[in-house]
Structure formats: structure tokens, C-alpha cells
Tab-separated table of C-alpha atoms in Angstrom:
chain	number	residue	atom	x	y	z
A	14	MET	CA	-17.323	6.478	8.290
A	15	ALA	CA	-17.741	4.882	4.756
A	16	THR	CA	-19.678	1.700	4.644
A	17	VAL	CA	-17.835	-1.294	3.688
A	18	LYS	CA	-19.470	-2.977	0.329
A	19	PHE	CA	-19.696	-6.943	0.463
A	20	THR	CA	-20.014	-6.874	-3.171
A	21	PRO	CA	-17.273	-5.003	-5.410
A	22	ASN	CA	-17.888	-3.620	-8.475
A	23	LYS	CA	-17.717	-5.627	-11.813
A	24	PRO	CA	-14.592	-4.654	-13.454
A	25	LYS	CA	-16.481	-3.353	-16.649
A	26	ASN	CA	-18.100	-0.700	-14.781
A	27	ALA	CA	-14.884	0.494	-13.142
A	28	GLY	CA	-15.122	4.513	-13.074
A	29	LEU	CA	-19.032	4.618	-13.241
A	30	GLU	CA	-19.650	5.530	-9.649
A	31	ALA	CA	-16.893	8.348	-10.085
A	32	ARG	CA	-18.720	9.590	-13.080
A	33	GLN	CA	-21.979	9.591	-11.405
A	34	LYS	CA	-20.837	11.441	-8.364
A	35	LEU	CA	-18.110	13.616	-9.517
A	36	GLY	CA	-18.925	14.280	-13.219
A	37	TRP	CA	-17.416	12.952	-16.468
A	38	TRP	CA	-14.203	15.322	-16.361
A	39	ARG	CA	-13.330	14.369	-12.927
A	40	ALA	CA	-13.874	10.541	-13.885
A	41	TYR	CA	-11.545	10.810	-16.946
A	42	ARG	CA	-9.181	13.711	-16.401
A	43	PHE	CA	-5.935	11.978	-16.031
A	44	LEU	CA	-6.700	9.575	-18.849
A	45	LEU	CA	-7.421	12.635	-21.044
A	46	LEU	CA	-4.429	14.522	-20.097
A	47	ARG	CA	-2.260	11.485	-20.869
A	48	ARG	CA	-3.801	11.124	-24.300
A	49	LEU	CA	-3.092	14.813	-24.971
A	50	SER	CA	0.522	14.648	-24.060
A	51	GLN	CA	1.090	11.086	-25.998
A	52	LEU	CA	-0.533	12.619	-29.405
A	53	SER	CA	1.024	15.909	-28.600
A	54	ILE	CA	4.459	14.246	-28.828
A	55	ILE	CA	3.723	12.468	-31.905
A	56	LEU	CA	2.658	15.659	-33.462
A	57	LEU	CA	5.736	17.552	-32.491
A	58	PHE	CA	7.474	14.600	-34.352
A	59	LEU	CA	5.111	15.424	-37.471
A	60	THR	CA	5.716	19.185	-37.639
A	61	GLY	CA	8.918	18.701	-39.660
A	62	PRO	CA	7.598	16.098	-42.379
A	63	LEU	CA	4.378	17.744	-42.473
A	64	TRP	CA	4.938	21.675	-42.253
A	65	LYS	CA	8.730	21.925	-42.434
A	66	VAL	CA	8.881	23.159	-38.880
A	67	TRP	CA	11.457	20.888	-37.025
A	68	ILE	CA	10.381	20.910	-33.341
A	69	LEU	CA	11.213	17.348	-32.239
A	70	LYS	CA	13.515	15.467	-34.919
A	71	GLY	CA	14.173	11.994	-34.883
A	72	ASN	CA	12.197	9.073	-32.958
A	73	TYR	CA	11.681	7.564	-29.414
A	74	SER	CA	15.164	6.162	-29.428
A	75	ALA	CA	16.958	9.226	-30.306
A	76	SER	CA	15.801	12.802	-30.947
A	77	VAL	CA	16.728	16.371	-30.850
A	78	LEU	CA	14.536	19.085	-29.701
A	79	PHE	CA	14.554	22.500	-31.737
A	80	ASP	CA	17.867	21.471	-33.433
A	81	ARG	CA	19.629	22.072	-30.101
A	82	ILE	CA	18.705	19.633	-27.356
A	83	PRO	CA	19.668	16.058	-27.744
A	84	LEU	CA	17.263	13.305	-25.969
A	85	THR	CA	18.363	9.825	-26.234
A	86	ASP	CA	16.720	6.587	-24.756
A	87	PRO	CA	18.824	5.263	-21.956
A	88	LEU	CA	18.436	1.785	-22.941
A	89	ILE	CA	19.713	2.245	-26.467
A	90	THR	CA	22.884	4.034	-24.614
A	91	MET	CA	23.252	1.263	-22.224
A	92	GLU	CA	23.398	-1.207	-25.426
A	93	SER	CA	25.809	0.844	-27.146
A	94	LEU	CA	27.978	0.836	-23.972
A	95	ALA	CA	27.629	-2.949	-23.609
A	96	THR	CA	28.569	-3.768	-27.131
A	97	GLY	CA	31.930	-1.772	-26.301
A	98	TYR	CA	31.015	1.202	-28.577
A	99	LEU	CA	31.281	4.574	-26.986
A	100	PRO	CA	28.626	6.740	-28.434
A	101	GLU	CA	28.886	10.358	-29.495
A	102	TRP	CA	29.127	12.845	-26.767
A	103	THR	CA	25.659	14.127	-27.670
A	104	THR	CA	24.046	10.741	-27.399
A	105	ILE	CA	25.487	10.353	-24.002
A	106	LEU	CA	24.244	14.163	-23.190
A	107	GLY	CA	20.749	13.097	-24.439
A	108	ALA	CA	20.602	10.009	-22.090
A	109	PHE	CA	21.740	11.977	-19.339
A	110	ILE	CA	19.051	14.588	-19.648
A	111	ILE	CA	16.404	11.875	-20.015
A	112	VAL	CA	17.769	10.080	-16.886
A	113	VAL	CA	17.833	13.344	-14.874
A	114	PHE	CA	14.380	14.604	-15.926
A	115	TYR	CA	12.555	11.320	-15.224
A	116	ALA	CA	14.535	10.711	-12.020
A	117	LEU	CA	13.032	13.674	-10.548
A	118	ILE	CA	9.530	13.897	-12.114
A	119	ALA	CA	7.461	10.871	-11.330
A	120	SER	CA	7.662	6.891	-11.210
A	121	LYS	CA	7.649	5.635	-14.742
A	122	ALA	CA	6.122	8.834	-16.284
A	123	PHE	CA	7.602	8.065	-19.636
A	124	CYS	CA	5.488	4.633	-19.689
A	125	SER	CA	2.124	6.642	-19.127
A	126	TRP	CA	2.451	9.953	-20.317
A	127	VAL	CA	4.903	9.481	-23.333
A	128	CYS	CA	5.138	5.791	-24.576
A	129	PRO	CA	2.859	5.630	-27.517
A	130	MET	CA	2.410	1.659	-26.679
A	131	ASN	CA	0.486	2.672	-23.514
A	132	MET	CA	-2.535	3.871	-25.775
A	133	VAL	CA	-2.403	0.161	-27.320
A	134	THR	CA	-1.953	-1.645	-23.746
A	135	ASP	CA	-4.762	0.441	-22.176
A	136	LEU	CA	-7.088	-0.140	-25.194
A	137	SER	CA	-6.472	-4.082	-24.472
A	138	ALA	CA	-6.904	-3.596	-20.712
A	139	TRP	CA	-10.310	-1.664	-21.312
A	140	LEU	CA	-11.482	-4.454	-23.828
A	141	ARG	CA	-10.685	-7.278	-21.109
A	142	ARG	CA	-12.895	-5.679	-18.755
A	143	LYS	CA	-15.762	-4.578	-21.108
A	144	LEU	CA	-15.692	-8.408	-22.670
A	145	GLY	CA	-15.307	-9.736	-19.203
A	146	ILE	CA	-11.971	-11.685	-20.041
A	147	ARG	CA	-11.008	-12.361	-16.453
A	148	GLN	CA	-8.714	-15.565	-16.719
A	149	SER	CA	-5.210	-14.590	-17.182
A	150	ALA	CA	-1.887	-16.698	-17.435
A	151	LYS	CA	0.454	-16.006	-14.629
A	152	LEU	CA	3.836	-14.304	-15.241
A	153	PRO	CA	6.049	-12.996	-12.595
A	154	ARG	CA	6.430	-9.123	-12.540
A	155	GLN	CA	10.006	-9.293	-11.875
A	156	LEU	CA	10.638	-10.814	-15.311
A	157	ARG	CA	10.810	-7.426	-17.157
A	158	TYR	CA	14.214	-6.943	-14.964
A	159	GLY	CA	15.225	-10.224	-16.073
A	160	MET	CA	14.353	-9.197	-19.886
A	161	LEU	CA	16.465	-6.044	-19.461
A	162	LEU	CA	19.455	-7.886	-18.036
A	163	MET	CA	19.399	-10.309	-20.941
A	164	ILE	CA	19.239	-7.414	-23.564
A	165	LEU	CA	22.215	-5.948	-22.129
A	166	VAL	CA	24.093	-8.938	-21.761
A	167	GLY	CA	22.821	-10.235	-25.319
A	168	SER	CA	24.066	-6.980	-26.917
A	169	ALA	CA	27.553	-7.451	-25.150
A	170	ILE	CA	28.007	-10.797	-26.624
A	171	SER	CA	26.432	-10.299	-30.014
A	172	GLY	CA	27.916	-6.740	-30.605
A	173	THR	CA	24.772	-5.303	-31.641
A	174	LEU	CA	21.777	-3.146	-30.217
A	175	LEU	CA	19.911	-6.649	-29.735
A	176	TRP	CA	16.677	-4.694	-28.477
A	177	GLU	CA	16.462	-2.476	-31.558
A	178	TRP	CA	15.455	-5.436	-33.753
A	179	ILE	CA	12.112	-5.843	-32.009
A	180	ASN	CA	11.573	-2.615	-30.156
A	181	PRO	CA	7.902	-2.088	-30.264
A	182	VAL	CA	7.569	1.567	-28.941
A	183	ALA	CA	10.061	2.581	-31.820
A	184	ALA	CA	8.191	0.543	-34.325
A	185	LEU	CA	4.804	2.170	-33.187
A	186	GLY	CA	6.603	5.637	-33.285
A	187	ARG	CA	7.772	5.123	-36.753
A	188	ALA	CA	4.373	3.963	-37.786
A	189	PHE	CA	3.044	7.189	-36.725
A	190	VAL	CA	5.755	9.306	-38.366
A	191	PHE	CA	6.121	7.307	-41.470
A	192	GLY	CA	3.146	5.093	-41.760
A	193	LEU	CA	2.544	1.512	-41.356
A	194	GLY	CA	5.676	-0.628	-41.735
A	195	ALA	CA	6.687	-4.386	-41.278
A	196	THR	CA	7.520	-4.134	-37.520
A	197	LEU	CA	3.881	-3.087	-36.810
A	198	TRP	CA	3.115	-6.746	-36.480
A	199	LEU	CA	4.883	-6.465	-33.000
A	200	VAL	CA	2.410	-4.116	-31.550
A	201	ALA	CA	-0.562	-6.446	-33.114
A	202	ILE	CA	1.149	-9.605	-31.026
A	203	ILE	CA	1.190	-7.279	-27.633
A	204	PHE	CA	-2.265	-5.966	-28.369
A	205	LEU	CA	-3.456	-9.740	-28.385
A	206	PHE	CA	-1.209	-10.996	-25.876
A	207	ASP	CA	-2.525	-8.299	-23.386
A	208	LEU	CA	-5.967	-8.939	-24.316
A	209	PHE	CA	-6.141	-12.816	-24.370
A	210	VAL	CA	-3.202	-14.165	-22.728
A	211	VAL	CA	-1.953	-11.881	-19.539
A	212	GLU	CA	-3.405	-9.044	-18.132
A	213	HIS	CA	-1.229	-5.928	-18.579
A	214	GLY	CA	1.138	-8.481	-19.835
A	215	TRP	CA	3.516	-6.278	-21.757
A	216	CYS	CA	3.897	-3.276	-19.320
A	217	GLY	CA	3.319	-4.849	-16.311
A	218	HIS	CA	5.627	-8.072	-16.792
A	219	LEU	CA	7.568	-7.694	-19.709
A	220	CYS	CA	8.579	-4.478	-20.925
A	221	PRO	CA	12.415	-3.986	-20.421
A	222	ILE	CA	12.198	-0.157	-21.173
A	223	GLY	CA	9.534	0.158	-18.424
A	224	ALA	CA	11.838	-1.723	-15.999
A	225	LEU	CA	14.493	0.780	-16.661
A	226	TYR	CA	12.394	3.895	-16.176
A	227	GLY	CA	11.153	2.145	-12.926
A	228	LEU	CA	14.725	2.014	-11.777
A	229	ILE	CA	15.336	5.639	-12.946
A	230	GLY	CA	12.339	7.134	-11.139
A	231	ALA	CA	12.553	4.802	-8.000
A	232	LYS	CA	13.142	8.130	-6.082
A	233	SER	CA	11.401	10.489	-7.993
A	234	MET	CA	9.228	13.525	-6.506
A	235	ILE	CA	5.646	13.179	-7.621
A	236	LYS	CA	3.676	10.292	-6.243
A	237	VAL	CA	0.276	8.966	-5.933
A	238	ASN	CA	-0.880	9.447	-2.196
A	239	VAL	CA	-3.753	7.829	-0.281
A	240	VAL	CA	-5.163	10.823	1.490
A	241	ASP	CA	-7.543	9.121	3.771
A	242	ARG	CA	-7.901	5.179	4.190
A	243	SER	CA	-11.111	5.614	5.811
A	244	ARG	CA	-12.919	6.829	2.940
A	245	CYS	CA	-12.385	3.665	1.005
A	246	ASP	CA	-15.228	1.475	0.303
A	247	ARG	CA	-13.312	-1.413	-1.236
A	248	CYS	CA	-15.349	-0.974	-4.604
A	249	MET	CA	-12.167	-2.262	-6.323
A	250	ASP	CA	-12.448	0.170	-9.132
A	251	CYS	CA	-8.654	1.308	-8.620
A	252	TYR	CA	-7.565	-2.425	-8.483
A	253	ASN	CA	-9.439	-3.074	-11.883
A	254	VAL	CA	-7.988	-0.116	-13.708
A	255	CYS	CA	-4.395	-0.074	-12.563
A	256	PRO	CA	-1.793	-1.760	-14.475
A	257	GLU	CA	0.073	-2.551	-11.306
A	258	PRO	CA	-2.334	-3.397	-8.797
A	259	GLN	CA	-0.064	-4.578	-6.546
A	260	VAL	CA	1.396	-1.366	-5.646
A	261	LEU	CA	-1.803	-0.222	-4.195
A	262	ARG	CA	-1.989	-2.895	-1.422
A	263	LEU	CA	0.051	-1.457	1.424
A	264	PRO	CA	-0.475	2.319	0.922
A	265	LEU	CA	-4.491	1.533	0.835
A	266	HIS	CA	-4.895	-1.041	3.021
A	267	GLY	CA	-1.503	-1.445	5.291
A	268	SER	CA	-1.089	-0.832	8.834
A	269	VAL	CA	-0.286	2.409	10.596
A	270	GLN	CA	3.367	1.795	10.025
A	271	ASP	CA	2.882	1.379	6.285
A	272	SER	CA	3.316	4.614	4.260
A	273	PRO	CA	0.076	6.121	2.334
A	274	ILE	CA	2.306	7.157	-0.374
A	275	ILE	CA	2.783	4.808	-3.102
A	276	LEU	CA	6.513	4.565	-3.158
A	277	ASP	CA	6.679	1.569	-5.192
A	278	LYS	CA	9.034	1.736	-8.362
A	279	ASP	CA	6.394	0.009	-10.547
A	280	CYS	CA	3.716	2.622	-10.133
A	281	ILE	CA	3.386	4.129	-13.504
A	282	SER	CA	1.958	7.543	-12.137
A	283	CYS	CA	-0.997	7.311	-14.660
A	284	GLY	CA	-3.597	8.663	-12.215
A	285	ARG	CA	-6.312	6.393	-13.144
A	286	CYS	CA	-6.809	5.441	-9.489
A	287	ILE	CA	-7.480	9.102	-8.821
A	288	ASP	CA	-9.976	9.168	-11.740
A	289	VAL	CA	-12.077	6.094	-10.808
A	290	CYS	CA	-12.398	6.576	-7.153
A	291	ALA	CA	-15.585	8.025	-6.411
A	292	GLU	CA	-14.747	8.608	-2.606
A	293	GLN	CA	-11.602	10.608	-3.719
A	294	VAL	CA	-9.174	8.400	-1.841
A	295	PHE	CA	-6.425	9.247	-4.016
A	296	ALA	CA	-4.323	12.284	-5.401
A	297	PHE	CA	-1.199	13.476	-6.530
A	298	GLY	CA	1.477	14.600	-4.241
A	299	SER	CA	5.108	14.610	-3.183
A	300	ARG	CA	6.725	11.764	-1.825
A	301	PHE	CA	7.898	13.933	1.392
A	302	GLU	CA	4.303	14.646	2.270
A	303	LYS	CA	3.591	14.318	5.826
A	304	GLN	CA	1.771	10.919	6.525
A	305	ILE	CA	-1.018	12.076	8.101
A	306	THR	CA	-3.244	9.092	6.778
A	307	ILE	CA	-3.176	6.563	9.705
A	308	LYS	CA	-6.777	5.232	9.757
A	309	ASN	CA	-7.883	1.985	8.495
A	310	ILE	CA	-11.148	0.207	7.666
């Protein structure tokens, strides 16, 4: 049986034990795979402007894959409908494809495996840990759902795509494809907000895009599972790196009646808890796996 630690690891050392015990690749594999995914998607946007090979044409709000398959941000489609404007059928089809894909694959997979802003907010969170910045203002995590509602209501009242005026995801995407632009100041504000004001402030408390993808992927197939609660030595590394640490509590420390599968819609399926856990408590699995983990410390 694992020995319970009386003193948790320091946040700046999150993942150090995993690296020492399991090796460098095991301690960073999902982080590296996510970066590869995010950068590869940016490269797909760039193949056209750079080499005249149009694989993914457009931007993060609306694009076309291989000049055939439309892909549309569900939020911009909902904004259009809220204004009373019926988008073209290709736009609706593109939104439908995205919704079905992310509804099936994993909770908020867009946020951790596709969204370019994740690289910015991850950097901010890493700097917070390394610099020992632990004080943080408090914001309710449900605020993002209020933001989502306000954007849709605001679009309906104003008759405009309200969110697209300040969408930092689209702004950062344009910066990668077309160079630095005037809206890049939004990205800088979010970085500083996460670093100095609220820990995981943007993704964990405010982002309406993440809120929508949380609702879309609430019943998705792939989930992070706690494979054996008894292995947990309460080092707190998983809590220190998780952008949504509240989703870990019941699966990891709940009663025998609580599922060891992280079913919370706010989990972003990033796999960092798997990476940093030296005791290999977590693993990716299905939401339908047998709940064999019933031990508690």
C-alpha cells in the first residue's frame, strides 16, 4: 500500500517524480502530443499561403478541408442564428460536423488538442508555478456559461456577431497565418490575466468557446480514468497542473459509490494528470469501462 505523504510536492516541481521514476517521455508525452497536434493544425493552415497546397483553408472560425469538407465553429453559427440570419447550408453542415466529432471523441478535446490559445495559457500556468505565484483572485467557474449566454443574447439584440469582435482564438490564429495584427493585444491581456490575476483564469473561468465545447462533449466516449485510487500518495502534482482541478476530487478521493471515471464536462482531456503522476494512477479510457476501482486511502 502506498505511503501517504504528509507534505505535498511544491507546485514548481510538478512532474519531477514522474520524470525521475518513469523517464522523460512518460512525464511529457501527452503534453508533447498536444503541442504536435496544435502546431500541425497551424501548419495545415499555412500550406496554402506558403506552398500553394491548400489543405485547410480559412481560419478557426470557419474553414474548408481539402476544398471539400466545411468546418465551422459552432459558436459563430449560433451567433448567426441568434441574429436572425440563416447561414448558408455549408456553414450549418460544417458546424454539424464539428459538433458530432467533438460530441463523440472526448470532453473539450478542442480546448487542449486544437485551440492555439491553450499554448498561451499553459505557458502562463507554467510560469505561475515556476515563479511561485500562488495568490489568485476568485472567480466562479460557472461564469463562462454566463458569458456564453450573454454573447448569444447580445448577438440577438445587436444583430451582429458580437463575440467575433474580441475572439482571442481567431486573433491568435490570424497572427500565426497572416502575421502579428492589431487584435493580438487580446492574447497578451489573457496571458497576463492568467499569470498575475486568476490561475487558469481564461480557460477555467471565462472562455465561452470552452463552455460550449464542454456542453458538446459532456457525453463523449474518451475519458480520463482513475485506475487505482490506492496508488495515490497525495503528492498533489495532478492538482497543480490540471487546469480544472475540481474535476479530480470525486474520481480520485470519492467514496466507493463515486465513479473513478472523470465524467465532469469541464475536464479538457489534456492528459497532464497522467503525465505527472509517478504512481500511474490515471489513464485514458472509455466512459463505459467497468468501475473496478473501489479502494480508498
